Coordinates of C-alpha atoms in Angstrom, one line a residue:
M118 CA -14.3 26.7 13.6
S119 CA -12.8 24.5 16.4
V120 CA -9.0 24.3 16.7
V121 CA -7.7 20.7 16.6
I122 CA -3.9 21.5 16.9
E123 CA -2.3 24.7 18.1
A124 CA 1.4 25.4 18.4
K125 CA 2.9 28.6 19.9
K126 CA 6.6 29.2 19.8
L127 CA 7.0 25.4 19.6
E128 CA 10.6 24.0 19.8
L129 CA 11.6 20.4 19.2
F130 CA 15.1 19.0 19.9
Y131 CA 16.9 15.7 19.4
K132 CA 20.2 17.0 20.7
K133 CA 20.5 19.5 23.6
N134 CA 21.5 22.6 21.7
E135 CA 20.3 21.7 18.2
P136 CA 16.7 22.6 17.6
V137 CA 15.0 20.7 14.8
I138 CA 11.9 22.9 14.9
K139 CA 12.3 26.6 16.0
E140 CA 9.5 28.7 17.6
A141 CA 6.8 27.4 15.3
D142 CA 3.4 29.0 15.3
F143 CA 0.4 27.4 13.5
R144 CA -3.2 26.3 13.9
I145 CA -4.9 23.4 12.4
Y146 CA -8.7 23.4 12.4
K147 CA -11.4 20.7 12.3
R148 CA -11.8 19.4 8.7
D149 CA -8.4 20.8 7.6
F150 CA -6.3 18.7 5.2
V151 CA -2.7 19.7 5.8
F152 CA 0.4 18.7 3.9
V153 CA 3.7 19.0 5.8
V154 CA 6.5 19.5 3.3
G155 CA 10.2 20.2 3.2
E156 CA 13.5 18.8 2.2
S157 CA 14.7 15.4 3.6
G158 CA 15.9 15.9 7.2
S159 CA 14.0 19.2 7.6
G160 CA 12.0 17.9 10.6
K161 CA 8.7 16.9 9.0
S162 CA 8.5 13.5 10.8
T163 CA 9.9 15.1 13.9
L164 CA 6.9 17.5 14.0
L165 CA 4.5 14.7 13.3
K166 CA 5.9 12.6 16.3
S167 CA 5.3 15.5 18.6
L168 CA 1.6 15.5 17.6
Y169 CA 1.0 12.0 19.0
G170 CA 3.4 12.2 22.0
A171 CA 6.3 10.2 20.6
L172 CA 8.6 13.2 21.1
G173 CA 8.4 15.6 24.0
I174 CA 8.4 19.3 23.4
R175 CA 11.3 21.5 24.7
G176 CA 10.0 25.0 24.3
G177 CA 6.7 26.8 23.7
S178 CA 3.4 25.1 23.7
L179 CA 1.5 22.5 21.8
S180 CA -2.1 21.4 22.1
V181 CA -3.6 18.4 20.3
G182 CA -7.3 17.7 20.7
G183 CA -7.4 19.8 23.8
I184 CA -4.5 18.0 25.4
D185 CA -1.5 20.0 26.6
M186 CA 1.5 18.2 25.1
K187 CA 4.1 20.1 27.2
R188 CA 3.9 17.6 30.1
P189 CA 1.2 15.1 29.2
S190 CA 0.4 12.3 31.6
K191 CA 0.3 8.7 30.5
A192 CA -3.5 8.8 30.7
D193 CA -3.4 11.9 28.4
I194 CA -1.3 10.1 25.8
L195 CA -3.5 7.0 26.0
K196 CA -6.6 9.1 25.6
L197 CA -5.2 10.9 22.6
R198 CA -4.0 7.8 20.8
K199 CA -7.4 6.1 21.3
N200 CA -9.0 8.9 19.4
I201 CA -6.6 9.4 16.5
G202 CA -5.4 7.3 13.6
I203 CA -1.8 7.0 12.6
V204 CA -0.5 5.8 9.3
F205 CA 3.3 5.0 9.0
Q206 CA 5.4 4.5 5.9
D207 CA 6.4 1.0 7.1
Y208 CA 2.8 0.1 8.0
K209 CA 3.4 -1.2 11.5
L210 CA 1.0 -4.1 11.2
I211 CA 1.2 -7.0 13.7
E212 CA 2.8 -9.8 11.6
E213 CA 1.4 -12.6 13.8
W214 CA -2.2 -11.4 13.4
S215 CA -4.5 -11.8 10.4
I216 CA -5.5 -8.7 8.4
E217 CA -9.0 -8.8 9.9
K218 CA -7.6 -8.9 13.5
N219 CA -5.2 -6.0 12.7
V220 CA -8.1 -3.8 11.6
M221 CA -10.1 -4.7 14.7
L222 CA -7.4 -3.7 17.1
P223 CA -8.3 0.0 17.6
M224 CA -12.0 -0.9 18.1
Q225 CA -11.1 -3.5 20.7
I226 CA -9.0 -1.0 22.6
N227 CA -11.9 1.4 22.5
G228 CA -14.3 -1.2 23.9
Y229 CA -16.5 -1.9 20.8
S230 CA -18.7 -5.0 21.0
K231 CA -17.5 -8.1 19.1
E232 CA -20.4 -7.8 16.7
L233 CA -19.7 -4.2 15.9
C234 CA -15.9 -5.0 15.4
V235 CA -16.8 -7.6 12.8
Q236 CA -19.3 -5.4 11.0
K237 CA -17.0 -2.4 10.8
T238 CA -14.0 -4.5 9.8
Q239 CA -16.0 -6.0 6.9
K240 CA -17.1 -2.6 5.7
L241 CA -13.6 -1.1 6.0
L242 CA -11.9 -4.0 4.2
A243 CA -14.5 -3.7 1.4
H244 CA -13.9 0.1 1.3
T245 CA -10.1 -0.5 0.9
K246 CA -10.6 -3.3 -1.6
M247 CA -9.0 -5.9 0.8
S248 CA -12.0 -8.1 1.6
H249 CA -10.5 -11.0 -0.3
K250 CA -7.4 -10.9 2.0
A251 CA -9.1 -10.8 5.4
S252 CA -7.7 -14.1 6.6
K253 CA -4.2 -13.4 5.2
Y254 CA -1.2 -12.2 7.3
P255 CA 0.8 -9.0 6.6
L256 CA 3.8 -10.7 5.2
E257 CA 1.6 -12.4 2.6
L258 CA 0.6 -9.0 1.2
S259 CA 2.4 -6.5 -1.1
G260 CA 3.4 -3.1 0.4
G261 CA 0.5 -1.4 -1.2
E262 CA -1.9 -4.0 0.2
Q263 CA -0.4 -3.6 3.7
Q264 CA -0.8 0.2 3.5
R265 CA -4.4 -0.2 2.6
V266 CA -4.9 -2.4 5.7
A267 CA -3.1 0.3 7.7
M268 CA -5.6 2.9 6.4
A269 CA -8.5 0.6 7.3
R270 CA -7.1 0.3 10.8
A271 CA -6.6 4.1 11.1
L272 CA -10.2 4.7 10.2
A273 CA -11.7 1.9 12.3
H274 CA -12.4 3.8 15.6
N275 CA -13.8 7.0 14.1
P276 CA -10.8 9.2 14.9
F277 CA -11.1 13.0 14.9
L278 CA -7.6 13.2 13.5
I279 CA -5.4 11.1 11.1
L280 CA -1.6 11.6 11.1
A281 CA 0.2 10.0 8.1
D282 CA 4.0 9.9 7.7
E283 CA 4.9 9.4 4.0
P284 CA 2.0 7.0 3.6
T285 CA 2.7 6.4 -0.2
G286 CA 6.5 6.7 -0.1
N287 CA 7.0 3.0 -1.0
L288 CA 3.9 2.3 -3.1
D289 CA 3.2 1.8 -6.7
E290 CA 1.0 4.3 -8.6
Y291 CA -2.3 2.3 -8.1
S292 CA -1.8 1.9 -4.4
S293 CA -0.7 5.5 -3.9
S294 CA -3.8 6.7 -5.7
L295 CA -6.0 4.5 -3.6
V296 CA -4.4 5.7 -0.3
W297 CA -4.7 9.4 -1.3
N298 CA -8.3 9.0 -2.1
L299 CA -9.0 7.2 1.2
L300 CA -7.4 10.1 3.0
K301 CA -9.5 12.6 0.9
G302 CA -12.7 10.6 1.6
A303 CA -11.9 10.5 5.3
N304 CA -11.5 14.3 5.3
E305 CA -14.4 15.3 3.0
Q306 CA -17.0 12.7 3.8
L307 CA -16.3 11.9 7.5
G308 CA -15.0 15.4 8.5
I309 CA -11.7 14.0 9.9
T310 CA -8.8 16.4 10.2
V311 CA -5.8 15.0 8.2
V312 CA -2.2 15.9 8.5
V313 CA 0.2 14.2 6.0
V314 CA 4.0 14.4 5.9
T315 CA 5.0 13.9 2.2
H316 CA 8.0 14.7 0.0
Q317 CA 5.7 15.3 -2.9
I318 CA 2.1 16.6 -3.0
P319 CA 0.0 14.5 -5.4
T320 CA -1.0 16.6 -8.4
M321 CA -4.0 14.4 -9.1
L322 CA -5.6 15.0 -5.7
D323 CA -8.3 17.6 -6.0
I324 CA -8.8 18.8 -2.4
A325 CA -8.8 22.0 -0.5
S326 CA -5.7 22.0 1.6
K327 CA -3.1 24.0 3.3
K328 CA 0.7 23.5 3.7
L329 CA 3.2 23.6 6.5
H330 CA 6.5 24.1 4.9
I331 CA 9.6 23.4 7.0
E332 CA 12.9 25.1 6.1
D333 CA 15.9 25.6 8.4
G334 CA 13.8 24.6 11.4
M335 CA 11.2 27.3 10.6
V336 CA 7.6 26.4 9.9
Y337 CA 5.8 28.5 7.3
E338 CA 2.0 28.2 6.8
F339 CA 0.5 28.5 3.4
H340 CA -3.2 28.3 2.3

């Protein structure tokens, strides 16, 4: 089974002498569904940021999709982000763009034809139950609707990895359930590796998963 993410003695810092993550060792394989859990402020989001190059590593090694994250070039980071999907708690949709255009963005960056962009966007909006809002703008939607659009955008360019940071933290029960099931479907049906930071693992989600539990800067892996 191919390794998607590998950390060896990984150390992450915000301040010079205060490690947030200490000497972490873990592997995440293709098709894994991984929950990253721990108390507030334990370093869950910090770890996730290191996986897409938003935070540099200070010690040890980290490989994501075959890219060495110790000293990645700008081209390496661009290549990585073109091939992963990221879902944030605050959605990060472009407010001046329609929902349809927001979903198309990753495909346009990856050079998809206009016709394919339109076709895939229509399918994804139908899949996330947002077809009726295609011409709306983010601020015209509820939080749950915005997160469903963010999920559609994350899936648009066939990523090998989805990273999600508290994707249901601000959502109602219906939208939370829908987002969790979209992530489950991406993993089980499309074979996408999924890594989710969450303060609470959903009890209703029937999926084979493993956990990275962070406590006092240490990362413990559970299956």
